[in-house]
mmCIF file of C-alpha atoms in Angstrom:
data_model
loop_
_atom_site.group_PDB
_atom_site.id
_atom_site.type_symbol
_atom_site.label_atom_id
_atom_site.label_comp_id
_atom_site.label_asym_id
_atom_site.label_seq_id
_atom_site.Cartn_x
_atom_site.Cartn_y
_atom_site.Cartn_z
ATOM 1 C CA MET A 3 -12.595 51.972 -75.283
ATOM 2 C CA ALA A 4 -9.484 52.536 -73.144
ATOM 3 C CA LYS A 5 -7.184 49.552 -72.697
ATOM 4 C CA LYS A 6 -6.757 48.124 -69.202
ATOM 5 C CA PRO A 7 -3.447 47.018 -67.720
ATOM 6 C CA SER A 8 -2.558 43.484 -68.833
ATOM 7 C CA LYS A 9 -2.390 41.977 -65.310
ATOM 8 C CA GLU A 10 -5.753 40.512 -64.423
ATOM 9 C CA SER A 11 -7.196 41.706 -61.114
ATOM 10 C CA LYS A 12 -8.823 39.333 -58.647
ATOM 11 C CA LYS A 13 -12.175 40.921 -59.465
ATOM 12 C CA ASP A 14 -11.584 40.139 -63.157
ATOM 13 C CA GLN A 15 -10.651 36.574 -62.218
ATOM 14 C CA VAL A 16 -13.921 36.188 -60.295
ATOM 15 C CA LEU A 17 -15.941 37.577 -63.199
ATOM 16 C CA GLU A 18 -14.140 35.313 -65.664
ATOM 17 C CA LYS A 19 -14.833 32.249 -63.499
ATOM 18 C CA LEU A 20 -18.514 33.204 -63.082
ATOM 19 C CA PHE A 21 -18.868 33.681 -66.834
ATOM 20 C CA THR A 22 -17.134 30.360 -67.543
ATOM 21 C CA ILE A 23 -19.435 28.529 -65.102
ATOM 22 C CA CYS A 24 -22.554 30.109 -66.607
ATOM 23 C CA LYS A 25 -21.423 29.453 -70.178
ATOM 24 C CA ARG A 26 -20.655 25.797 -69.388
ATOM 25 C CA LYS A 27 -24.143 25.359 -67.854
ATOM 26 C CA ASN A 28 -25.721 27.371 -70.678
ATOM 27 C CA ASN A 29 -27.539 29.309 -67.956
ATOM 28 C CA PHE A 30 -26.410 32.911 -67.634
ATOM 29 C CA VAL A 31 -28.342 33.661 -64.437
ATOM 30 C CA PHE A 32 -26.324 33.395 -61.229
ATOM 31 C CA HIS A 33 -26.913 34.077 -57.538
ATOM 32 C CA ASN A 34 -24.907 36.002 -54.943
ATOM 33 C CA ASP A 35 -24.133 32.674 -53.236
ATOM 34 C CA LEU A 36 -22.126 31.597 -56.291
ATOM 35 C CA VAL A 37 -20.349 34.970 -56.309
ATOM 36 C CA LYS A 38 -19.374 34.474 -52.655
ATOM 37 C CA ASP A 39 -18.107 30.931 -53.313
ATOM 38 C CA VAL A 40 -15.972 32.004 -56.277
ATOM 39 C CA CYS A 41 -14.634 35.029 -54.368
ATOM 40 C CA LYS A 42 -13.589 32.768 -51.511
ATOM 41 C CA LYS A 43 -11.764 30.369 -53.867
ATOM 42 C CA ILE A 44 -9.933 33.195 -55.660
ATOM 43 C CA GLY A 45 -9.281 35.264 -52.540
ATOM 44 C CA PHE A 46 -11.257 38.367 -53.482
ATOM 45 C CA GLY A 47 -12.474 39.975 -50.273
ATOM 46 C CA ASN A 48 -15.523 41.966 -51.405
ATOM 47 C CA PRO A 49 -18.126 39.782 -53.155
ATOM 48 C CA PHE A 50 -20.632 42.653 -53.125
ATOM 49 C CA ASP A 51 -18.377 44.648 -55.472
ATOM 50 C CA VAL A 52 -17.961 41.954 -58.123
ATOM 51 C CA THR A 53 -21.115 42.630 -60.132
ATOM 52 C CA LYS A 54 -20.810 46.409 -59.930
ATOM 53 C CA LEU A 55 -19.206 47.508 -63.178
ATOM 54 C CA ASP A 56 -20.086 51.121 -63.846
ATOM 55 C CA ASN A 57 -18.360 51.523 -67.212
ATOM 56 C CA LYS A 58 -17.083 49.380 -70.069
ATOM 57 C CA THR A 59 -13.412 49.968 -69.292
ATOM 58 C CA LYS A 60 -13.811 47.926 -66.090
ATOM 59 C CA PHE A 61 -14.956 44.783 -67.911
ATOM 60 C CA PRO A 62 -12.587 41.816 -68.024
ATOM 61 C CA ASP A 63 -11.423 40.808 -71.498
ATOM 62 C CA ILE A 64 -13.569 37.652 -71.594
ATOM 63 C CA LEU A 65 -16.766 39.710 -71.301
ATOM 64 C CA VAL A 66 -15.624 42.258 -73.882
ATOM 65 C CA LYS A 67 -14.564 39.562 -76.376
ATOM 66 C CA ASN A 68 -17.878 37.720 -75.964
ATOM 67 C CA ASP A 69 -19.928 40.967 -75.814
ATOM 68 C CA TYR A 70 -21.596 40.269 -72.454
ATOM 69 C CA ALA A 71 -22.612 42.657 -69.684
ATOM 70 C CA ILE A 72 -24.044 41.992 -66.217
ATOM 71 C CA ILE A 73 -27.476 43.138 -65.112
ATOM 72 C CA HIS A 74 -29.141 42.775 -61.712
ATOM 73 C CA ILE A 75 -32.451 40.949 -61.878
ATOM 74 C CA GLY A 76 -33.397 41.046 -58.187
ATOM 75 C CA SER A 77 -33.537 38.677 -55.225
ATOM 76 C CA GLY A 78 -29.748 38.331 -55.187
ATOM 77 C CA LYS A 79 -29.641 37.248 -58.826
ATOM 78 C CA HIS A 80 -27.686 38.635 -61.755
ATOM 79 C CA LYS A 81 -27.518 37.772 -65.426
ATOM 80 C CA PHE A 82 -24.902 37.927 -68.149
ATOM 81 C CA ILE A 83 -26.633 39.358 -71.210
ATOM 82 C CA LYS A 84 -25.404 39.652 -74.786
ATOM 83 C CA GLY A 85 -24.792 43.216 -75.941
ATOM 84 C CA ILE A 86 -22.587 45.471 -73.817
ATOM 85 C CA ASP A 87 -23.813 48.459 -75.831
ATOM 86 C CA LYS A 88 -27.401 47.675 -74.795
ATOM 87 C CA VAL A 89 -26.382 48.264 -71.173
ATOM 88 C CA PHE A 90 -23.783 51.039 -71.536
ATOM 89 C CA HIS A 91 -23.974 54.140 -73.698
ATOM 90 C CA ASP A 92 -21.044 56.141 -75.035
ATOM 91 C CA PHE A 93 -22.107 59.721 -74.456
ATOM 92 C CA GLU A 94 -21.919 62.206 -77.266
ATOM 93 C CA PRO A 95 -19.488 65.120 -76.867
ATOM 94 C CA ILE A 96 -20.926 68.083 -74.980
ATOM 95 C CA GLN A 97 -21.940 70.736 -77.510
ATOM 96 C CA LYS A 98 -22.507 73.652 -75.171
ATOM 97 C CA ASN A 99 -21.143 74.526 -71.734
ATOM 98 C CA ILE A 100 -23.314 76.439 -69.296
ATOM 99 C CA ASP A 101 -21.735 78.717 -66.711
ATOM 100 C CA TRP A 102 -23.628 77.718 -63.558
ATOM 101 C CA GLN A 103 -23.628 79.864 -60.432
ATOM 102 C CA TYR A 104 -23.038 77.343 -57.662
ATOM 103 C CA LYS A 105 -24.578 78.272 -54.323
ATOM 104 C CA ARG A 106 -22.654 76.851 -51.372
ATOM 105 C CA SER A 107 -24.697 74.776 -48.957
ATOM 106 C CA LEU A 108 -24.303 72.607 -45.880
ATOM 107 C CA LEU A 109 -23.844 69.569 -48.131
ATOM 108 C CA ASN A 110 -20.648 70.820 -49.806
ATOM 109 C CA GLN A 111 -18.323 68.857 -47.552
ATOM 110 C CA TYR A 112 -20.299 65.616 -47.940
ATOM 111 C CA ASN A 113 -20.393 65.365 -51.746
ATOM 112 C CA SER A 114 -19.096 61.809 -51.920
ATOM 113 C CA SER A 115 -22.041 59.521 -52.666
ATOM 114 C CA GLU A 116 -24.241 59.221 -55.735
ATOM 115 C CA SER A 117 -27.416 59.955 -53.784
ATOM 116 C CA ASN A 118 -25.878 63.032 -52.210
ATOM 117 C CA ILE A 119 -24.687 64.336 -55.585
ATOM 118 C CA LEU A 120 -28.219 63.884 -56.932
ATOM 119 C CA SER A 121 -29.529 65.813 -53.940
ATOM 120 C CA VAL A 122 -27.061 68.639 -54.600
ATOM 121 C CA ALA A 123 -28.000 68.648 -58.313
ATOM 122 C CA ASN A 124 -31.656 68.909 -57.330
ATOM 123 C CA ASN A 125 -31.101 71.597 -54.684
ATOM 124 C CA GLN A 126 -28.966 73.643 -57.092
ATOM 125 C CA ARG A 127 -31.795 73.371 -59.662
ATOM 126 C CA ILE A 128 -29.457 71.705 -62.160
ATOM 127 C CA LEU A 129 -31.868 68.801 -62.719
ATOM 128 C CA HIS A 130 -34.756 71.190 -63.383
ATOM 129 C CA HIS A 131 -32.684 73.069 -65.948
ATOM 130 C CA PHE A 132 -31.567 69.845 -67.636
ATOM 131 C CA LEU A 133 -35.012 68.219 -67.737
ATOM 132 C CA PHE A 134 -37.205 71.238 -68.415
ATOM 133 C CA GLY A 135 -34.835 73.823 -69.909
ATOM 134 C CA GLN A 136 -35.379 76.108 -66.958
ATOM 135 C CA ASP A 137 -34.628 76.190 -63.259
ATOM 136 C CA SER A 138 -37.992 77.276 -61.887
#
């Protein structure tokens, strides 16, 4: 896993405080209201971003050292769970590259969101090829 810069970000500070609170209470479920309160105290302006960690390199040290990840459990609740590797997978190296003929479309200039990229992958028949070994 790549090493992060040593200076702790405000987001990391919020996550560390949330984890410390949950560990002290021995209850690893927490609500968005607690996230907002901690963000306000630390001065982190986007509480909705705190629990969104899309890869292991973005985890603060306290979570890595204790082997905890965050999952969303619904209704504004989240949970710290033991086992980062149960939540995140290190992908195997790609064995074979496929030369794909990309067909330009109206969506080309808007390829910025996850849902749009999935739409492009579907429209280009990439998902069909990946899932079924063919594009028809």
